[in-house]
Amino acid sequence: MMNEEIPNFTAFDEAAFDSAFAALEKQARADAAALNGEAAVEAFRLKWLGRKQGLLKEISERWLKAAPPEAKKPVGARFKVLKELVESLLLAEVLLDSEHDLAAEAIDITLPGTRRLTGAEHPITRTLNEITSVFAALGYSVGVGPEVETDFYNFECMNFPPDHPARDTQDTLVVAGQDRRPRRDRLLLRTHTSPVQMRTMELQPPPVRIVIPGKVHRNDAADATHSPIFHQVEGLCVDTNITFSDLKGTLDHAMKALFGPAVKTRFFPSFFPFTEPSADVQISCIFCGGKGCRKCKNSGWIELLGCGMVDPSVFAFAAEKQPAYDPKKISGFAFGMGVERIAMMKYGISEIGQFYAGDMRFLGQFA
Ligand SMILES: [Zn+2]
């Protein structure tokens, strides 16, 4: 195939060589100047340097090889110059192209960066850890247990006898299909963290000092202050000569550690099946300092947790596996508090559902 850009020489003299090669150099520069994009650069390479149909190949065939012997040297020298020109034009285009790529990938360091979200403890986890660490500082260790419990651990050994009305205070979610099992083996979702008291005592003779943080379940309708799933921290202290004044001193210290040294506590008689005597603990209102406000219903006090001296019948259950829990020789106290309630007070939250909604606008405030 003859290429029209390459005329045949009519005369093999210097002037003819100069004008022929000058025309080709001009053409090569013009082609290179018009290049745009990677595909065009490749087309340029094929047009000029292609092994089969490239212009240089054809020039070599038709001008160089066909030249008479005396013309081979001047044609060859000009051919070499042209070839180097084409190669350098191609190289320049390739470099320019990669520069374009780099420019496209370049990062503008003056723009604001992509901000990563800061990880943070959930307010419930944070409050739970705060409560736990107050008692850890008093020498308490942390006890854990299953959320799916047996009737025995959740109720019976905590001195809720079968069919006793005390069970009605904790509306319970039970696992279906358990009717054929003995009552005490039937499974339910634990309604309090108290079963871990018994599980710990069965494994470990006195003295015991544990706090039990964990999730509990009750068949309660959700409203502003109730949720069917919530968290408790329970505590148990058993040793010789543990008295009610130990209980008062421990909880008074804990409330001051959690809410500030100005907080006062007071104890009212109450009832829990697993403690005798039992008490409700109130703290002086942290919002008004005890003067009376909307949050404390103008009483100046807020009820926060339950407690009491461990009932001897609970120790009797523990003594079945650990005889050292003889109610005549040892004594102890237990207490329990709702983590959500404390977190709501500490952070001024009025809707318990906000803890579980996963709303980043809410959670972001704790980052
Ligand atoms: Zn108040």
CSV table of C-alpha atoms and ligand atoms in Angstrom, one decimal:
chain,number,residue,atom,x,y,z
A,1,MET,CA,0.0,0.0,0.0
A,2,MET,CA,1.4,3.4,-1.0
A,3,ASN,CA,1.0,6.2,1.4
A,4,GLU,CA,0.2,9.5,-0.3
A,5,GLU,CA,2.1,11.5,2.3
A,6,ILE,CA,5.3,10.0,1.0
A,7,PRO,CA,5.9,11.0,-2.6
A,8,ASN,CA,8.5,9.1,-4.7
A,9,PHE,CA,11.8,10.9,-5.3
A,10,THR,CA,12.1,12.2,-8.8
A,11,ALA,CA,15.7,13.2,-8.2
A,12,PHE,CA,18.1,12.0,-5.6
A,13,ASP,CA,19.8,15.3,-4.6
A,14,GLU,CA,20.2,17.2,-1.3
A,15,ALA,CA,17.5,19.8,-2.1
A,16,ALA,CA,14.9,17.1,-2.8
A,17,PHE,CA,15.9,15.3,0.5
A,18,ASP,CA,15.7,18.5,2.5
A,19,SER,CA,12.3,19.5,1.2
A,20,ALA,CA,10.9,16.0,1.5
A,21,PHE,CA,12.1,15.5,5.1
A,22,ALA,CA,11.1,19.1,6.1
A,23,ALA,CA,7.6,18.3,4.9
A,24,LEU,CA,7.5,15.1,7.0
A,25,GLU,CA,8.9,16.9,10.1
A,26,LYS,CA,6.3,19.6,9.7
A,27,GLN,CA,3.6,16.9,9.4
A,28,ALA,CA,4.8,15.1,12.5
A,29,ARG,CA,4.8,18.2,14.6
A,30,ALA,CA,1.3,19.1,13.4
A,31,ASP,CA,0.0,15.6,14.2
A,32,ALA,CA,1.6,15.8,17.7
A,33,ALA,CA,0.2,19.2,18.4
A,34,ALA,CA,-3.3,18.0,17.6
A,35,LEU,CA,-3.2,15.1,20.0
A,36,ASN,CA,-5.8,14.9,22.7
A,37,GLY,CA,-6.2,11.9,25.0
A,38,GLU,CA,-4.6,8.5,25.4
A,39,ALA,CA,-6.3,6.9,22.3
A,40,ALA,CA,-5.0,9.7,20.0
A,41,VAL,CA,-1.5,9.2,21.3
A,42,GLU,CA,-1.7,5.5,20.5
A,43,ALA,CA,-3.0,6.4,17.0
A,44,PHE,CA,-0.1,8.8,16.5
A,45,ARG,CA,2.3,6.0,17.5
A,46,LEU,CA,0.7,3.6,15.1
A,47,LYS,CA,0.7,6.1,12.2
A,48,TRP,CA,4.4,7.0,12.5
A,49,LEU,CA,6.1,4.1,14.3
A,50,GLY,CA,3.8,1.1,13.5
A,51,ARG,CA,5.8,-1.9,12.6
A,52,LYS,CA,3.8,-2.9,9.5
A,53,GLN,CA,2.2,0.2,8.1
A,54,GLY,CA,3.9,3.1,10.0
A,55,LEU,CA,5.2,6.0,7.9
A,56,LEU,CA,8.8,5.5,9.1
A,57,LYS,CA,8.7,1.9,8.0
A,58,GLU,CA,7.4,3.0,4.6
A,59,ILE,CA,10.0,5.7,4.3
A,60,SER,CA,12.7,3.2,5.1
A,61,GLU,CA,11.3,0.9,2.4
A,62,ARG,CA,10.7,3.4,-0.3
A,63,TRP,CA,13.4,6.1,0.2
A,64,LEU,CA,16.2,4.4,2.1
A,65,LYS,CA,16.3,1.0,0.6
A,66,ALA,CA,15.5,2.3,-2.9
A,67,ALA,CA,18.1,5.0,-2.9
A,68,PRO,CA,21.1,4.6,-5.1
A,69,PRO,CA,24.3,3.7,-3.1
A,70,GLU,CA,25.7,7.3,-3.1
A,71,ALA,CA,22.4,8.7,-1.7
A,72,LYS,CA,22.0,6.1,1.1
A,73,LYS,CA,24.1,8.1,3.5
A,74,PRO,CA,22.4,11.5,3.3
A,75,VAL,CA,18.9,9.9,3.2
A,76,GLY,CA,19.9,7.7,6.2
A,77,ALA,CA,21.1,10.7,8.2
A,78,ARG,CA,17.9,12.6,7.6
A,79,PHE,CA,15.8,9.5,8.3
A,80,LYS,CA,17.5,9.2,11.7
A,81,VAL,CA,16.8,12.8,12.6
A,82,LEU,CA,13.1,12.3,11.6
A,83,LYS,CA,12.8,9.1,13.6
A,84,GLU,CA,14.3,10.7,16.7
A,85,LEU,CA,11.9,13.7,16.3
A,86,VAL,CA,8.8,11.4,16.1
A,87,GLU,CA,10.0,9.4,19.1
A,88,SER,CA,10.6,12.5,21.2
A,89,LEU,CA,7.2,14.0,20.2
A,90,LEU,CA,5.6,10.7,21.3
A,91,LEU,CA,7.5,10.6,24.6
A,92,ALA,CA,6.5,14.2,25.3
A,93,GLU,CA,2.8,13.3,24.7
A,94,VAL,CA,2.9,10.2,26.9
A,95,LEU,CA,4.5,12.2,29.7
A,96,LEU,CA,1.9,15.0,29.3
A,97,ASP,CA,-0.9,12.5,29.4
A,98,SER,CA,0.3,11.0,32.7
A,99,GLU,CA,0.7,14.5,34.1
A,100,HIS,CA,-3.0,15.1,33.2
A,101,ASP,CA,-3.8,11.9,35.1
A,102,LEU,CA,-1.8,13.0,38.1
A,103,ALA,CA,-3.4,16.4,38.0
A,104,ALA,CA,-6.8,14.7,38.0
A,105,GLU,CA,-5.9,12.5,41.0
A,106,ALA,CA,-4.2,15.4,42.9
A,107,ILE,CA,-5.6,16.3,46.3
A,108,ASP,CA,-6.5,19.9,47.1
A,109,ILE,CA,-5.0,20.2,50.5
A,110,THR,CA,-6.7,23.5,51.1
A,111,LEU,CA,-10.2,21.8,51.1
A,112,PRO,CA,-11.6,20.6,54.5
A,113,GLY,CA,-10.9,16.9,55.1
A,114,THR,CA,-13.4,14.1,55.4
A,115,ARG,CA,-14.3,14.1,59.0
A,116,ARG,CA,-14.4,10.7,60.7
A,117,LEU,CA,-17.2,10.2,63.3
A,118,THR,CA,-15.8,9.9,66.8
A,119,GLY,CA,-16.6,6.7,68.5
A,120,ALA,CA,-18.0,7.0,72.0
A,121,GLU,CA,-19.6,5.0,74.8
A,122,HIS,CA,-23.3,4.8,74.7
A,123,PRO,CA,-24.8,6.8,77.6
A,124,ILE,CA,-26.1,3.6,79.2
A,125,THR,CA,-22.8,1.9,78.9
A,126,ARG,CA,-21.0,4.9,80.3
A,127,THR,CA,-23.4,5.2,83.3
A,128,LEU,CA,-23.1,1.4,83.9
A,129,ASN,CA,-19.3,1.7,83.9
A,130,GLU,CA,-19.4,4.7,86.2
A,131,ILE,CA,-21.5,2.9,88.7
A,132,THR,CA,-19.4,-0.2,88.5
A,133,SER,CA,-16.2,1.7,89.0
A,134,VAL,CA,-17.5,3.4,92.2
A,135,PHE,CA,-17.9,-0.1,93.7
A,136,ALA,CA,-14.7,-1.4,92.1
A,137,ALA,CA,-12.9,1.3,94.1
A,138,LEU,CA,-14.5,-0.2,97.3
A,139,GLY,CA,-13.1,-3.7,96.4
A,140,TYR,CA,-16.1,-5.1,94.7
A,141,SER,CA,-15.6,-7.4,91.7
A,142,VAL,CA,-18.0,-7.7,88.7
A,143,GLY,CA,-20.4,-10.7,88.4
A,144,VAL,CA,-22.2,-11.7,85.3
A,145,GLY,CA,-24.8,-14.3,84.4
A,146,PRO,CA,-27.2,-15.5,81.7
A,147,GLU,CA,-30.1,-13.4,80.5
A,148,VAL,CA,-32.2,-16.5,79.9
A,149,GLU,CA,-32.7,-17.8,83.5
A,150,THR,CA,-34.5,-20.6,85.2
A,151,ASP,CA,-37.5,-20.0,87.4
A,152,PHE,CA,-35.4,-21.2,90.3
A,153,TYR,CA,-32.6,-18.7,90.0
A,154,ASN,CA,-34.8,-15.7,89.0
A,155,PHE,CA,-37.5,-16.3,91.6
A,156,GLU,CA,-37.5,-19.3,93.9
A,157,CYS,CA,-34.0,-18.9,95.4
A,158,MET,CA,-34.6,-15.2,95.7
A,159,ASN,CA,-37.4,-16.0,98.1
A,160,PHE,CA,-40.3,-15.6,95.6
A,161,PRO,CA,-42.1,-19.0,96.3
A,162,PRO,CA,-44.2,-20.4,93.4
A,163,ASP,CA,-47.5,-18.6,93.2
A,164,HIS,CA,-46.5,-16.0,95.7
A,165,PRO,CA,-48.0,-12.6,95.0
A,166,ALA,CA,-44.6,-11.0,95.1
A,167,ARG,CA,-44.1,-12.5,91.6
A,168,ASP,CA,-46.8,-10.2,90.3
A,169,THR,CA,-44.6,-7.2,90.8
A,170,GLN,CA,-42.4,-8.4,88.0
A,171,ASP,CA,-44.4,-9.1,84.9
A,172,THR,CA,-42.3,-11.8,83.3
A,173,LEU,CA,-41.5,-12.9,79.7
A,174,VAL,CA,-41.3,-16.7,79.7
A,175,VAL,CA,-39.9,-19.0,77.1
A,176,ALA,CA,-42.7,-21.0,75.4
A,177,GLY,CA,-43.1,-24.7,75.4
A,178,GLN,CA,-41.8,-25.3,78.9
A,179,ASP,CA,-45.0,-26.8,80.4
A,180,ARG,CA,-43.7,-30.3,80.8
A,181,ARG,CA,-40.5,-29.3,82.7
A,182,PRO,CA,-40.5,-29.0,86.5
A,183,ARG,CA,-41.5,-25.5,87.6
A,184,ARG,CA,-38.0,-24.5,88.8
A,185,ASP,CA,-36.3,-25.5,85.6
A,186,ARG,CA,-38.6,-23.5,83.3
A,187,LEU,CA,-36.8,-20.8,81.3
A,188,LEU,CA,-37.7,-17.1,81.3
A,189,LEU,CA,-36.0,-13.8,80.6
A,190,ARG,CA,-34.5,-12.6,83.8
A,191,THR,CA,-36.5,-9.8,85.4
A,192,HIS,CA,-33.6,-8.6,87.6
A,193,THR,CA,-29.9,-9.2,87.9
A,194,SER,CA,-30.5,-10.9,91.3
A,195,PRO,CA,-30.0,-14.5,90.1
A,196,VAL,CA,-26.3,-13.7,89.7
A,197,GLN,CA,-26.2,-13.2,93.5
A,198,MET,CA,-27.1,-16.9,94.0
A,199,ARG,CA,-24.9,-18.1,91.1
A,200,THR,CA,-22.0,-16.3,92.6
A,201,MET,CA,-22.6,-17.6,96.2
A,202,GLU,CA,-22.9,-21.1,94.9
A,203,LEU,CA,-19.5,-20.9,93.4
A,204,GLN,CA,-17.7,-18.9,96.1
A,205,PRO,CA,-17.8,-19.1,99.9
A,206,PRO,CA,-18.0,-15.9,101.9
A,207,PRO,CA,-16.7,-13.2,101.9
A,208,VAL,CA,-18.4,-11.9,98.7
A,209,ARG,CA,-18.4,-8.4,97.4
A,210,ILE,CA,-19.8,-8.1,93.8
A,211,VAL,CA,-21.6,-5.7,91.6
A,212,ILE,CA,-23.8,-7.2,88.8
A,213,PRO,CA,-24.4,-4.9,85.8
A,214,GLY,CA,-26.7,-6.3,83.1
A,215,LYS,CA,-29.7,-6.3,80.9
A,216,VAL,CA,-33.1,-7.3,82.3
A,217,HIS,CA,-36.5,-7.9,80.7
A,218,ARG,CA,-40.1,-7.3,81.9
A,219,ASN,CA,-43.4,-7.4,80.1
A,220,ASP,CA,-43.9,-3.7,80.6
A,221,ALA,CA,-45.5,-1.4,78.0
A,222,ALA,CA,-43.0,1.2,76.7
A,223,ASP,CA,-43.7,4.8,77.8
A,224,ALA,CA,-41.6,7.8,78.7
A,225,THR,CA,-39.9,6.1,81.7
A,226,HIS,CA,-40.5,2.4,81.0
A,227,SER,CA,-39.0,0.0,78.5
A,228,PRO,CA,-39.4,-3.8,78.3
A,229,ILE,CA,-35.6,-4.1,78.3
A,230,PHE,CA,-33.5,-2.1,80.7
A,231,HIS,CA,-30.3,-2.3,82.7
A,232,GLN,CA,-29.6,-2.8,86.4
A,233,VAL,CA,-26.6,-2.7,88.6
A,234,GLU,CA,-27.1,-4.9,91.6
A,235,GLY,CA,-24.7,-5.3,94.5
A,236,LEU,CA,-24.1,-8.0,97.1
A,237,CYS,CA,-21.8,-7.9,100.2
A,238,VAL,CA,-21.6,-10.9,102.5
A,239,ASP,CA,-19.2,-11.4,105.4
A,240,THR,CA,-19.3,-11.9,109.1
A,241,ASN,CA,-20.8,-8.9,111.1
A,242,ILE,CA,-22.2,-7.0,108.1
A,243,THR,CA,-24.8,-4.6,109.5
A,244,PHE,CA,-27.3,-2.2,108.2
A,245,SER,CA,-24.9,0.7,109.0
A,246,ASP,CA,-22.4,-0.9,106.5
A,247,LEU,CA,-25.2,-0.8,103.9
A,248,LYS,CA,-26.0,2.9,104.7
A,249,GLY,CA,-22.4,3.9,104.7
A,250,THR,CA,-21.7,2.1,101.4
A,251,LEU,CA,-24.7,3.5,99.5
A,252,ASP,CA,-24.2,7.0,100.9
A,253,HIS,CA,-20.6,7.0,99.7
A,254,ALA,CA,-21.7,5.6,96.3
A,255,MET,CA,-24.4,8.3,95.8
A,256,LYS,CA,-21.9,11.0,96.7
A,257,ALA,CA,-19.4,9.5,94.2
A,258,LEU,CA,-22.0,9.4,91.5
A,259,PHE,CA,-23.8,12.7,92.0
A,260,GLY,CA,-21.4,14.9,93.9
A,261,PRO,CA,-20.3,15.3,97.6
A,262,ALA,CA,-23.3,17.6,98.4
A,263,VAL,CA,-25.8,14.8,97.9
A,264,LYS,CA,-27.6,13.5,101.0
A,265,THR,CA,-29.3,10.1,101.3
A,266,ARG,CA,-32.2,8.9,103.4
A,267,PHE,CA,-33.7,5.4,103.9
A,268,PHE,CA,-37.4,4.4,104.0
A,269,PRO,CA,-38.8,1.0,105.0
A,270,SER,CA,-39.8,-1.0,102.0
A,271,PHE,CA,-40.4,-4.6,100.9
A,272,PHE,CA,-38.4,-6.9,98.7
A,273,PRO,CA,-38.7,-10.7,99.0
A,274,PHE,CA,-34.9,-11.3,99.1
A,275,THR,CA,-34.0,-8.7,101.8
A,276,GLU,CA,-35.2,-8.3,105.4
A,277,PRO,CA,-35.4,-5.5,106.5
A,278,SER,CA,-35.7,-3.7,103.1
A,279,ALA,CA,-35.4,0.0,102.3
A,280,ASP,CA,-35.9,2.5,99.5
A,281,VAL,CA,-33.1,5.0,99.2
A,282,GLN,CA,-33.8,8.6,98.3
A,283,ILE,CA,-31.1,11.2,97.5
A,284,SER,CA,-31.5,14.9,97.9
A,285,CYS,CA,-32.7,16.4,94.6
A,286,ILE,CA,-29.7,17.0,92.4
A,287,PHE,CA,-31.6,19.6,90.4
A,288,CYS,CA,-32.7,22.0,93.2
A,289,GLY,CA,-30.3,20.9,96.0
A,290,GLY,CA,-33.3,19.9,98.1
A,291,LYS,CA,-35.3,23.1,97.9
A,292,GLY,CA,-38.1,21.5,95.9
A,293,CYS,CA,-38.6,21.7,92.1
A,294,ARG,CA,-40.7,20.1,89.3
A,295,LYS,CA,-38.3,17.2,89.0
A,296,CYS,CA,-38.6,16.2,92.6
A,297,LYS,CA,-42.3,17.1,92.7
A,298,ASN,CA,-41.4,19.8,95.3
A,299,SER,CA,-40.3,17.2,97.8
A,300,GLY,CA,-36.6,17.9,97.6
A,301,TRP,CA,-35.9,14.2,97.4
A,302,ILE,CA,-35.7,11.6,94.6
A,303,GLU,CA,-36.2,7.9,95.1
A,304,LEU,CA,-33.3,6.1,93.4
A,305,LEU,CA,-32.7,2.5,94.5
A,306,GLY,CA,-33.7,-0.4,96.7
A,307,CYS,CA,-31.7,-2.3,99.2
A,308,GLY,CA,-31.8,-4.3,102.4
A,309,MET,CA,-30.2,-7.0,104.5
A,310,VAL,CA,-30.0,-10.3,102.7
A,311,ASP,CA,-33.0,-12.5,103.8
A,312,PRO,CA,-31.8,-15.6,105.8
A,313,SER,CA,-33.9,-17.8,103.5
A,314,VAL,CA,-31.8,-16.6,100.5
A,315,PHE,CA,-28.7,-17.7,102.5
A,316,ALA,CA,-30.4,-21.1,103.1
A,317,PHE,CA,-30.6,-21.7,99.4
A,318,ALA,CA,-26.9,-20.8,99.0
A,319,ALA,CA,-26.0,-23.1,101.9
A,320,GLU,CA,-27.3,-26.0,99.9
A,321,LYS,CA,-24.2,-25.8,97.8
A,322,GLN,CA,-21.9,-23.7,100.0
A,323,PRO,CA,-22.5,-24.6,103.7
A,324,ALA,CA,-20.5,-21.6,104.8
A,325,TYR,CA,-23.6,-19.4,104.0
A,326,ASP,CA,-25.0,-20.3,107.4
A,327,PRO,CA,-27.4,-17.4,108.3
A,328,LYS,CA,-26.4,-17.8,111.9
A,329,LYS,CA,-22.8,-17.0,111.2
A,330,ILE,CA,-22.8,-14.6,108.3
A,331,SER,CA,-24.8,-11.6,107.2
A,332,GLY,CA,-24.9,-9.3,104.2
A,333,PHE,CA,-26.7,-6.6,102.3
A,334,ALA,CA,-27.9,-6.3,98.7
A,335,PHE,CA,-28.9,-3.3,96.6
A,336,GLY,CA,-30.1,-2.6,93.1
A,337,MET,CA,-30.6,0.4,90.9
A,338,GLY,CA,-31.9,1.1,87.4
A,339,VAL,CA,-29.2,2.3,85.1
A,340,GLU,CA,-31.6,4.1,82.7
A,341,ARG,CA,-33.1,6.1,85.6
A,342,ILE,CA,-29.7,7.3,86.8
A,343,ALA,CA,-28.5,8.1,83.2
A,344,MET,CA,-31.7,10.1,82.6
A,345,MET,CA,-31.1,12.1,85.8
A,346,LYS,CA,-27.4,12.7,85.1
A,347,TYR,CA,-27.9,13.8,81.5
A,348,GLY,CA,-31.4,15.4,81.8
A,349,ILE,CA,-33.1,13.0,79.4
A,350,SER,CA,-36.9,12.8,79.6
A,351,GLU,CA,-37.6,10.0,77.2
A,352,ILE,CA,-36.2,6.5,78.0
A,353,GLY,CA,-36.8,5.5,74.3
A,354,GLN,CA,-34.0,7.8,73.2
A,355,PHE,CA,-31.4,5.4,74.6
A,356,TYR,CA,-32.5,2.7,72.1
A,357,ALA,CA,-33.6,4.7,69.0
A,358,GLY,CA,-30.0,4.8,67.6
A,359,ASP,CA,-30.5,8.4,66.6
A,360,MET,CA,-27.1,9.9,65.9
A,361,ARG,CA,-28.3,13.4,66.8
A,362,PHE,CA,-29.0,12.1,70.3
A,363,LEU,CA,-25.9,9.8,70.7
A,364,GLY,CA,-23.6,12.4,69.2
A,365,GLN,CA,-24.0,14.6,72.3
A,366,PHE,CA,-22.1,12.0,74.3
A,367,ALA,CA,-19.1,11.8,71.9
B,1,ZN,ZN,-35.8,19.2,93.0
